[in-house]
Protein backbone atom coordinates (compact mmCIF):
# COMPACT_ATOMS: atom_id res chain seq x y z
CA UNK A 1 0.00 0.00 0.00
CA UNK A 2 1.26 3.46 -0.97
CA UNK A 3 0.41 6.83 0.54
CA UNK A 4 1.07 10.25 -0.95
CA UNK A 5 1.10 13.21 1.43
CA UNK A 6 1.13 16.91 0.68
CA UNK A 7 0.28 20.14 2.39
CA UNK A 8 -1.84 21.35 -0.47
CA UNK A 9 -4.86 20.33 -2.48
CA UNK A 10 -4.44 16.98 -4.21
CA UNK A 11 -7.10 17.87 -6.80
CA UNK A 12 -5.24 21.03 -7.86
CA UNK A 13 -1.74 19.57 -7.81
CA UNK A 14 -1.34 18.02 -11.26
CA UNK A 15 1.97 16.30 -10.50
CA UNK A 16 0.63 14.51 -7.42
CA UNK A 17 -2.74 13.79 -9.04
CA UNK A 18 -1.05 12.20 -12.07
CA UNK A 19 1.38 10.27 -9.85
CA UNK A 20 -1.52 8.74 -7.89
CA UNK A 21 -3.30 7.70 -11.07
CA UNK A 22 -0.09 6.24 -12.50
CA UNK A 23 0.35 4.14 -9.35
CA UNK A 24 -3.23 2.88 -9.65
CA UNK A 25 -2.55 1.94 -13.28
CA UNK A 26 0.36 -0.16 -11.96
CA UNK A 27 -2.10 -1.97 -9.63
CA UNK A 28 -1.19 -0.15 -6.40
CA UNK A 29 -3.74 0.82 -3.79
CA UNK A 30 -3.14 4.50 -3.02
CA UNK A 31 -4.06 6.65 -0.04
CA UNK A 32 -3.67 10.41 -0.22
CA UNK A 33 -3.49 12.72 2.78
CA UNK A 34 -3.84 16.35 1.81
CA UNK A 35 -5.17 19.64 3.09
CA UNK A 36 -7.53 20.80 0.42
CA UNK A 37 -10.70 22.73 -0.12
CA UNK A 38 -12.80 19.58 -0.49
CA UNK A 39 -13.66 18.68 3.07
CA UNK A 40 -15.29 15.30 2.48
CA UNK A 41 -13.09 12.25 2.08
CA UNK A 42 -13.73 10.10 -0.92
CA UNK A 43 -12.64 6.84 -2.44
CA UNK A 44 -12.60 6.25 -6.18
CA UNK A 45 -10.49 4.36 -8.70
CA UNK A 46 -8.53 2.72 -5.87
CA UNK A 47 -7.47 6.13 -4.55
CA UNK A 48 -8.58 6.87 -1.00
CA UNK A 49 -8.37 10.65 -0.48
CA UNK A 50 -8.36 11.92 3.10
CA UNK A 51 -8.57 15.63 3.77
CA UNK A 52 -6.80 16.83 6.91
CA UNK A 53 -8.53 20.02 8.00
CA UNK A 54 -6.34 22.75 9.43
CA UNK A 55 -7.56 25.56 11.66
CA UNK A 56 -4.28 27.38 12.08
CA UNK A 57 -2.43 29.80 9.85
CA UNK A 58 1.16 30.96 9.55
CA UNK A 59 3.81 28.82 11.24
CA UNK A 60 1.14 27.14 13.39
CA UNK A 61 -0.41 25.67 10.23
CA UNK A 62 2.80 23.72 9.53
CA UNK A 63 3.01 22.49 13.11
CA UNK A 64 -0.66 21.43 13.14
CA UNK A 65 -0.24 19.70 9.76
CA UNK A 66 2.75 17.69 10.97
CA UNK A 67 1.08 16.62 14.22
CA UNK A 68 -2.09 15.47 12.45
CA UNK A 69 -0.18 13.79 9.61
CA UNK A 70 2.10 12.01 12.10
CA UNK A 71 -0.98 10.60 13.86
CA UNK A 72 -2.49 9.31 10.60
CA UNK A 73 0.77 7.73 9.48
CA UNK A 74 1.22 5.96 12.83
CA UNK A 75 -2.22 4.33 12.52
CA UNK A 76 -1.45 2.62 9.20
CA UNK A 77 1.26 0.33 7.87
CA UNK A 78 2.38 1.66 4.51
CA UNK A 79 5.03 0.03 2.35
CA UNK A 80 5.87 3.32 0.64
CA UNK A 81 5.29 6.92 1.59
CA UNK A 82 5.66 9.55 -1.12
CA UNK A 83 6.21 12.93 0.45
CA UNK A 84 5.20 15.52 -2.15
CA UNK A 85 6.58 18.54 -0.34
CA UNK A 86 9.19 19.66 2.15
CA UNK A 87 6.55 20.76 4.64
CA UNK A 88 5.41 17.16 5.26
CA UNK A 89 8.88 15.66 5.68
CA UNK A 90 9.13 15.90 9.50
CA UNK A 91 5.90 13.94 10.07
CA UNK A 92 6.77 11.43 7.36
CA UNK A 93 10.26 10.77 8.70
CA UNK A 94 9.04 10.39 12.29
CA UNK A 95 5.81 8.55 11.56
CA UNK A 96 6.82 6.37 8.66
CA UNK A 97 10.10 4.82 9.78
CA UNK A 98 9.09 1.30 8.70
CA UNK A 99 8.13 2.42 5.19
CA UNK A 100 10.26 3.26 2.20
CA UNK A 101 10.21 7.06 2.09
CA UNK A 102 10.31 8.77 -1.28
CA UNK A 103 10.70 12.55 -1.33
CA UNK A 104 9.33 14.36 -4.37
CA UNK A 105 11.61 17.38 -4.36
CA UNK A 106 9.79 19.13 -7.17
CA UNK A 107 11.35 22.38 -5.99
CA UNK A 108 14.61 23.24 -4.33
CA UNK A 109 12.61 24.73 -1.47
CA UNK A 110 15.54 26.54 0.08
CA UNK A 111 16.14 28.33 -3.23
CA UNK A 112 12.59 29.51 -3.94
CA UNK A 113 12.27 33.18 -4.89
CA UNK A 114 9.76 33.59 -2.06
CA UNK A 115 12.59 32.90 0.41
CA UNK A 116 15.11 35.29 -1.12
CA UNK A 117 14.25 37.99 1.41
CA UNK A 118 14.10 35.52 4.29
CA UNK A 119 17.42 33.81 5.04
CA UNK A 120 15.82 32.33 8.18
CA UNK A 121 13.29 30.36 6.08
CA UNK A 122 16.10 29.12 3.83
CA UNK A 123 18.02 27.86 6.87
CA UNK A 124 14.94 26.14 8.28
CA UNK A 125 14.25 24.42 4.95
CA UNK A 126 17.87 23.26 4.65
CA UNK A 127 17.77 22.00 8.25
CA UNK A 128 14.55 20.03 7.67
CA UNK A 129 16.03 18.37 4.57
CA UNK A 130 19.29 17.61 6.37
CA UNK A 131 17.69 15.94 9.41
CA UNK A 132 15.19 13.99 7.29
CA UNK A 133 17.55 12.72 4.59
CA UNK A 134 18.82 9.74 6.63
CA UNK A 135 15.26 8.32 6.54
CA UNK A 136 14.72 8.90 2.81
CA UNK A 137 15.59 6.17 0.34
CA UNK A 138 14.79 7.97 -2.92
CA UNK A 139 14.42 11.56 -4.11
CA UNK A 140 12.48 12.50 -7.20
CA UNK A 141 13.59 15.70 -8.93
CA UNK A 142 12.41 17.54 -12.03
CA UNK A 143 15.85 17.92 -13.62
CA UNK A 144 19.37 16.50 -13.31
CA UNK A 145 20.55 19.94 -12.15
CA UNK A 146 18.28 19.63 -9.09
CA UNK A 147 19.86 16.28 -8.21
CA UNK A 148 23.31 17.83 -8.56
CA UNK A 149 22.34 20.73 -6.30
CA UNK A 150 20.87 18.45 -3.62
CA UNK A 151 23.96 16.24 -3.67
CA UNK A 152 26.14 19.34 -3.24
CA UNK A 153 24.26 20.78 -0.27
CA UNK A 154 23.77 17.35 1.38
CA UNK A 155 26.95 15.40 0.51
CA UNK A 156 26.76 12.89 3.40
CA UNK A 157 23.73 10.99 2.13
CA UNK A 158 25.17 8.52 -0.35
CA UNK A 159 22.40 6.00 0.44
CA UNK A 160 19.79 8.12 -1.36
CA UNK A 161 18.99 7.23 -4.96
CA UNK A 162 17.57 9.76 -7.39
CA UNK A 163 15.05 9.67 -10.21
CA UNK A 164 14.02 12.45 -12.56
CA UNK A 165 10.39 13.02 -13.51
CA UNK A 166 10.11 15.95 -15.85
CA UNK A 167 7.19 18.36 -15.57
CA UNK A 168 6.29 18.13 -19.25
CA UNK A 169 4.82 15.43 -21.43
PDB file of C-alpha atoms in Angstrom:
ATOM      1  CA  UNK A   1       0.000   0.000   0.000  1.00  0.00           C
ATOM      2  CA  UNK A   2       1.259   3.459  -0.971  1.00  0.00           C
ATOM      3  CA  UNK A   3       0.413   6.833   0.539  1.00  0.00           C
ATOM      4  CA  UNK A   4       1.073  10.249  -0.952  1.00  0.00           C
ATOM      5  CA  UNK A   5       1.103  13.211   1.426  1.00  0.00           C
ATOM      6  CA  UNK A   6       1.131  16.906   0.675  1.00  0.00           C
ATOM      7  CA  UNK A   7       0.281  20.143   2.394  1.00  0.00           C
ATOM      8  CA  UNK A   8      -1.840  21.346  -0.465  1.00  0.00           C
ATOM      9  CA  UNK A   9      -4.857  20.333  -2.479  1.00  0.00           C
ATOM     10  CA  UNK A  10      -4.440  16.983  -4.212  1.00  0.00           C
ATOM     11  CA  UNK A  11      -7.099  17.873  -6.800  1.00  0.00           C
ATOM     12  CA  UNK A  12      -5.236  21.026  -7.860  1.00  0.00           C
ATOM     13  CA  UNK A  13      -1.738  19.568  -7.813  1.00  0.00           C
ATOM     14  CA  UNK A  14      -1.343  18.019 -11.255  1.00  0.00           C
ATOM     15  CA  UNK A  15       1.970  16.304 -10.497  1.00  0.00           C
ATOM     16  CA  UNK A  16       0.626  14.507  -7.419  1.00  0.00           C
ATOM     17  CA  UNK A  17      -2.741  13.787  -9.044  1.00  0.00           C
ATOM     18  CA  UNK A  18      -1.054  12.197 -12.068  1.00  0.00           C
ATOM     19  CA  UNK A  19       1.377  10.268  -9.852  1.00  0.00           C
ATOM     20  CA  UNK A  20      -1.519   8.742  -7.891  1.00  0.00           C
ATOM     21  CA  UNK A  21      -3.299   7.699 -11.074  1.00  0.00           C
ATOM     22  CA  UNK A  22      -0.089   6.237 -12.503  1.00  0.00           C
ATOM     23  CA  UNK A  23       0.348   4.141  -9.351  1.00  0.00           C
ATOM     24  CA  UNK A  24      -3.231   2.884  -9.655  1.00  0.00           C
ATOM     25  CA  UNK A  25      -2.546   1.939 -13.281  1.00  0.00           C
ATOM     26  CA  UNK A  26       0.358  -0.156 -11.960  1.00  0.00           C
ATOM     27  CA  UNK A  27      -2.103  -1.973  -9.635  1.00  0.00           C
ATOM     28  CA  UNK A  28      -1.190  -0.153  -6.395  1.00  0.00           C
ATOM     29  CA  UNK A  29      -3.742   0.825  -3.792  1.00  0.00           C
ATOM     30  CA  UNK A  30      -3.139   4.496  -3.018  1.00  0.00           C
ATOM     31  CA  UNK A  31      -4.064   6.650  -0.045  1.00  0.00           C
ATOM     32  CA  UNK A  32      -3.666  10.409  -0.221  1.00  0.00           C
ATOM     33  CA  UNK A  33      -3.486  12.719   2.782  1.00  0.00           C
ATOM     34  CA  UNK A  34      -3.836  16.354   1.814  1.00  0.00           C
ATOM     35  CA  UNK A  35      -5.170  19.640   3.095  1.00  0.00           C
ATOM     36  CA  UNK A  36      -7.529  20.800   0.419  1.00  0.00           C
ATOM     37  CA  UNK A  37     -10.698  22.726  -0.125  1.00  0.00           C
ATOM     38  CA  UNK A  38     -12.802  19.577  -0.487  1.00  0.00           C
ATOM     39  CA  UNK A  39     -13.662  18.679   3.073  1.00  0.00           C
ATOM     40  CA  UNK A  40     -15.293  15.299   2.476  1.00  0.00           C
ATOM     41  CA  UNK A  41     -13.094  12.253   2.083  1.00  0.00           C
ATOM     42  CA  UNK A  42     -13.728  10.095  -0.922  1.00  0.00           C
ATOM     43  CA  UNK A  43     -12.638   6.842  -2.440  1.00  0.00           C
ATOM     44  CA  UNK A  44     -12.603   6.247  -6.176  1.00  0.00           C
ATOM     45  CA  UNK A  45     -10.493   4.358  -8.698  1.00  0.00           C
ATOM     46  CA  UNK A  46      -8.528   2.722  -5.870  1.00  0.00           C
ATOM     47  CA  UNK A  47      -7.471   6.127  -4.548  1.00  0.00           C
ATOM     48  CA  UNK A  48      -8.578   6.875  -0.999  1.00  0.00           C
ATOM     49  CA  UNK A  49      -8.365  10.648  -0.482  1.00  0.00           C
ATOM     50  CA  UNK A  50      -8.359  11.923   3.103  1.00  0.00           C
ATOM     51  CA  UNK A  51      -8.569  15.630   3.772  1.00  0.00           C
ATOM     52  CA  UNK A  52      -6.796  16.826   6.910  1.00  0.00           C
ATOM     53  CA  UNK A  53      -8.526  20.017   7.997  1.00  0.00           C
ATOM     54  CA  UNK A  54      -6.336  22.748   9.425  1.00  0.00           C
ATOM     55  CA  UNK A  55      -7.562  25.556  11.659  1.00  0.00           C
ATOM     56  CA  UNK A  56      -4.279  27.382  12.080  1.00  0.00           C
ATOM     57  CA  UNK A  57      -2.426  29.800   9.852  1.00  0.00           C
ATOM     58  CA  UNK A  58       1.157  30.957   9.552  1.00  0.00           C
ATOM     59  CA  UNK A  59       3.810  28.819  11.243  1.00  0.00           C
ATOM     60  CA  UNK A  60       1.135  27.138  13.392  1.00  0.00           C
ATOM     61  CA  UNK A  61      -0.407  25.669  10.228  1.00  0.00           C
ATOM     62  CA  UNK A  62       2.798  23.720   9.530  1.00  0.00           C
ATOM     63  CA  UNK A  63       3.006  22.486  13.110  1.00  0.00           C
ATOM     64  CA  UNK A  64      -0.664  21.434  13.142  1.00  0.00           C
ATOM     65  CA  UNK A  65      -0.245  19.698   9.765  1.00  0.00           C
ATOM     66  CA  UNK A  66       2.748  17.690  10.969  1.00  0.00           C
ATOM     67  CA  UNK A  67       1.075  16.621  14.225  1.00  0.00           C
ATOM     68  CA  UNK A  68      -2.088  15.474  12.448  1.00  0.00           C
ATOM     69  CA  UNK A  69      -0.182  13.792   9.611  1.00  0.00           C
ATOM     70  CA  UNK A  70       2.098  12.011  12.096  1.00  0.00           C
ATOM     71  CA  UNK A  71      -0.976  10.604  13.861  1.00  0.00           C
ATOM     72  CA  UNK A  72      -2.494   9.315  10.597  1.00  0.00           C
ATOM     73  CA  UNK A  73       0.771   7.728   9.482  1.00  0.00           C
ATOM     74  CA  UNK A  74       1.222   5.962  12.835  1.00  0.00           C
ATOM     75  CA  UNK A  75      -2.218   4.333  12.525  1.00  0.00           C
ATOM     76  CA  UNK A  76      -1.449   2.621   9.198  1.00  0.00           C
ATOM     77  CA  UNK A  77       1.258   0.330   7.867  1.00  0.00           C
ATOM     78  CA  UNK A  78       2.384   1.663   4.514  1.00  0.00           C
ATOM     79  CA  UNK A  79       5.029   0.033   2.346  1.00  0.00           C
ATOM     80  CA  UNK A  80       5.867   3.317   0.643  1.00  0.00           C
ATOM     81  CA  UNK A  81       5.294   6.925   1.586  1.00  0.00           C
ATOM     82  CA  UNK A  82       5.665   9.548  -1.120  1.00  0.00           C
ATOM     83  CA  UNK A  83       6.210  12.933   0.447  1.00  0.00           C
ATOM     84  CA  UNK A  84       5.195  15.515  -2.150  1.00  0.00           C
ATOM     85  CA  UNK A  85       6.581  18.544  -0.342  1.00  0.00           C
ATOM     86  CA  UNK A  86       9.186  19.660   2.147  1.00  0.00           C
ATOM     87  CA  UNK A  87       6.545  20.758   4.636  1.00  0.00           C
ATOM     88  CA  UNK A  88       5.411  17.163   5.255  1.00  0.00           C
ATOM     89  CA  UNK A  89       8.884  15.663   5.684  1.00  0.00           C
ATOM     90  CA  UNK A  90       9.127  15.900   9.500  1.00  0.00           C
ATOM     91  CA  UNK A  91       5.895  13.939  10.072  1.00  0.00           C
ATOM     92  CA  UNK A  92       6.774  11.428   7.357  1.00  0.00           C
ATOM     93  CA  UNK A  93      10.259  10.766   8.699  1.00  0.00           C
ATOM     94  CA  UNK A  94       9.045  10.394  12.288  1.00  0.00           C
ATOM     95  CA  UNK A  95       5.806   8.550  11.558  1.00  0.00           C
ATOM     96  CA  UNK A  96       6.818   6.367   8.658  1.00  0.00           C
ATOM     97  CA  UNK A  97      10.095   4.820   9.781  1.00  0.00           C
ATOM     98  CA  UNK A  98       9.086   1.305   8.701  1.00  0.00           C
ATOM     99  CA  UNK A  99       8.130   2.418   5.194  1.00  0.00           C
ATOM    100  CA  UNK A 100      10.264   3.255   2.205  1.00  0.00           C
ATOM    101  CA  UNK A 101      10.211   7.058   2.090  1.00  0.00           C
ATOM    102  CA  UNK A 102      10.314   8.772  -1.283  1.00  0.00           C
ATOM    103  CA  UNK A 103      10.702  12.548  -1.334  1.00  0.00           C
ATOM    104  CA  UNK A 104       9.335  14.359  -4.373  1.00  0.00           C
ATOM    105  CA  UNK A 105      11.608  17.382  -4.361  1.00  0.00           C
ATOM    106  CA  UNK A 106       9.794  19.130  -7.167  1.00  0.00           C
ATOM    107  CA  UNK A 107      11.351  22.378  -5.995  1.00  0.00           C
ATOM    108  CA  UNK A 108      14.609  23.240  -4.333  1.00  0.00           C
ATOM    109  CA  UNK A 109      12.607  24.728  -1.473  1.00  0.00           C
ATOM    110  CA  UNK A 110      15.539  26.543   0.078  1.00  0.00           C
ATOM    111  CA  UNK A 111      16.144  28.331  -3.228  1.00  0.00           C
ATOM    112  CA  UNK A 112      12.593  29.515  -3.937  1.00  0.00           C
ATOM    113  CA  UNK A 113      12.271  33.179  -4.890  1.00  0.00           C
ATOM    114  CA  UNK A 114       9.759  33.592  -2.060  1.00  0.00           C
ATOM    115  CA  UNK A 115      12.586  32.903   0.413  1.00  0.00           C
ATOM    116  CA  UNK A 116      15.108  35.294  -1.124  1.00  0.00           C
ATOM    117  CA  UNK A 117      14.248  37.994   1.413  1.00  0.00           C
ATOM    118  CA  UNK A 118      14.101  35.516   4.290  1.00  0.00           C
ATOM    119  CA  UNK A 119      17.419  33.811   5.040  1.00  0.00           C
ATOM    120  CA  UNK A 120      15.823  32.325   8.180  1.00  0.00           C
ATOM    121  CA  UNK A 121      13.287  30.356   6.083  1.00  0.00           C
ATOM    122  CA  UNK A 122      16.098  29.120   3.828  1.00  0.00           C
ATOM    123  CA  UNK A 123      18.017  27.863   6.871  1.00  0.00           C
ATOM    124  CA  UNK A 124      14.943  26.138   8.285  1.00  0.00           C
ATOM    125  CA  UNK A 125      14.254  24.423   4.945  1.00  0.00           C
ATOM    126  CA  UNK A 126      17.870  23.256   4.652  1.00  0.00           C
ATOM    127  CA  UNK A 127      17.769  21.997   8.247  1.00  0.00           C
ATOM    128  CA  UNK A 128      14.547  20.026   7.667  1.00  0.00           C
ATOM    129  CA  UNK A 129      16.025  18.374   4.572  1.00  0.00           C
ATOM    130  CA  UNK A 130      19.288  17.611   6.371  1.00  0.00           C
ATOM    131  CA  UNK A 131      17.695  15.936   9.410  1.00  0.00           C
ATOM    132  CA  UNK A 132      15.194  13.993   7.288  1.00  0.00           C
ATOM    133  CA  UNK A 133      17.548  12.717   4.590  1.00  0.00           C
ATOM    134  CA  UNK A 134      18.821   9.743   6.626  1.00  0.00           C
ATOM    135  CA  UNK A 135      15.255   8.325   6.542  1.00  0.00           C
ATOM    136  CA  UNK A 136      14.716   8.896   2.815  1.00  0.00           C
ATOM    137  CA  UNK A 137      15.594   6.171   0.335  1.00  0.00           C
ATOM    138  CA  UNK A 138      14.791   7.972  -2.922  1.00  0.00           C
ATOM    139  CA  UNK A 139      14.422  11.556  -4.108  1.00  0.00           C
ATOM    140  CA  UNK A 140      12.478  12.503  -7.204  1.00  0.00           C
ATOM    141  CA  UNK A 141      13.593  15.704  -8.929  1.00  0.00           C
ATOM    142  CA  UNK A 142      12.406  17.541 -12.031  1.00  0.00           C
ATOM    143  CA  UNK A 143      15.851  17.922 -13.618  1.00  0.00           C
ATOM    144  CA  UNK A 144      19.372  16.500 -13.313  1.00  0.00           C
ATOM    145  CA  UNK A 145      20.552  19.940 -12.152  1.00  0.00           C
ATOM    146  CA  UNK A 146      18.282  19.629  -9.087  1.00  0.00           C
ATOM    147  CA  UNK A 147      19.860  16.281  -8.215  1.00  0.00           C
ATOM    148  CA  UNK A 148      23.308  17.834  -8.556  1.00  0.00           C
ATOM    149  CA  UNK A 149      22.343  20.731  -6.305  1.00  0.00           C
ATOM    150  CA  UNK A 150      20.865  18.448  -3.617  1.00  0.00           C
ATOM    151  CA  UNK A 151      23.955  16.242  -3.672  1.00  0.00           C
ATOM    152  CA  UNK A 152      26.143  19.342  -3.241  1.00  0.00           C
ATOM    153  CA  UNK A 153      24.256  20.777  -0.274  1.00  0.00           C
ATOM    154  CA  UNK A 154      23.768  17.347   1.384  1.00  0.00           C
ATOM    155  CA  UNK A 155      26.955  15.400   0.512  1.00  0.00           C
ATOM    156  CA  UNK A 156      26.764  12.892   3.403  1.00  0.00           C
ATOM    157  CA  UNK A 157      23.729  10.987   2.131  1.00  0.00           C
ATOM    158  CA  UNK A 158      25.166   8.522  -0.355  1.00  0.00           C
ATOM    159  CA  UNK A 159      22.397   5.998   0.440  1.00  0.00           C
ATOM    160  CA  UNK A 160      19.790   8.122  -1.361  1.00  0.00           C
ATOM    161  CA  UNK A 161      18.991   7.231  -4.959  1.00  0.00           C
ATOM    162  CA  UNK A 162      17.569   9.760  -7.388  1.00  0.00           C
ATOM    163  CA  UNK A 163      15.052   9.666 -10.212  1.00  0.00           C
ATOM    164  CA  UNK A 164      14.020  12.447 -12.560  1.00  0.00           C
ATOM    165  CA  UNK A 165      10.389  13.017 -13.506  1.00  0.00           C
ATOM    166  CA  UNK A 166      10.114  15.952 -15.850  1.00  0.00           C
ATOM    167  CA  UNK A 167       7.188  18.362 -15.572  1.00  0.00           C
ATOM    168  CA  UNK A 168       6.288  18.126 -19.252  1.00  0.00           C
ATOM    169  CA  UNK A 169       4.817  15.426 -21.429  1.00  0.00           C
TER     170      UNK A 169
END
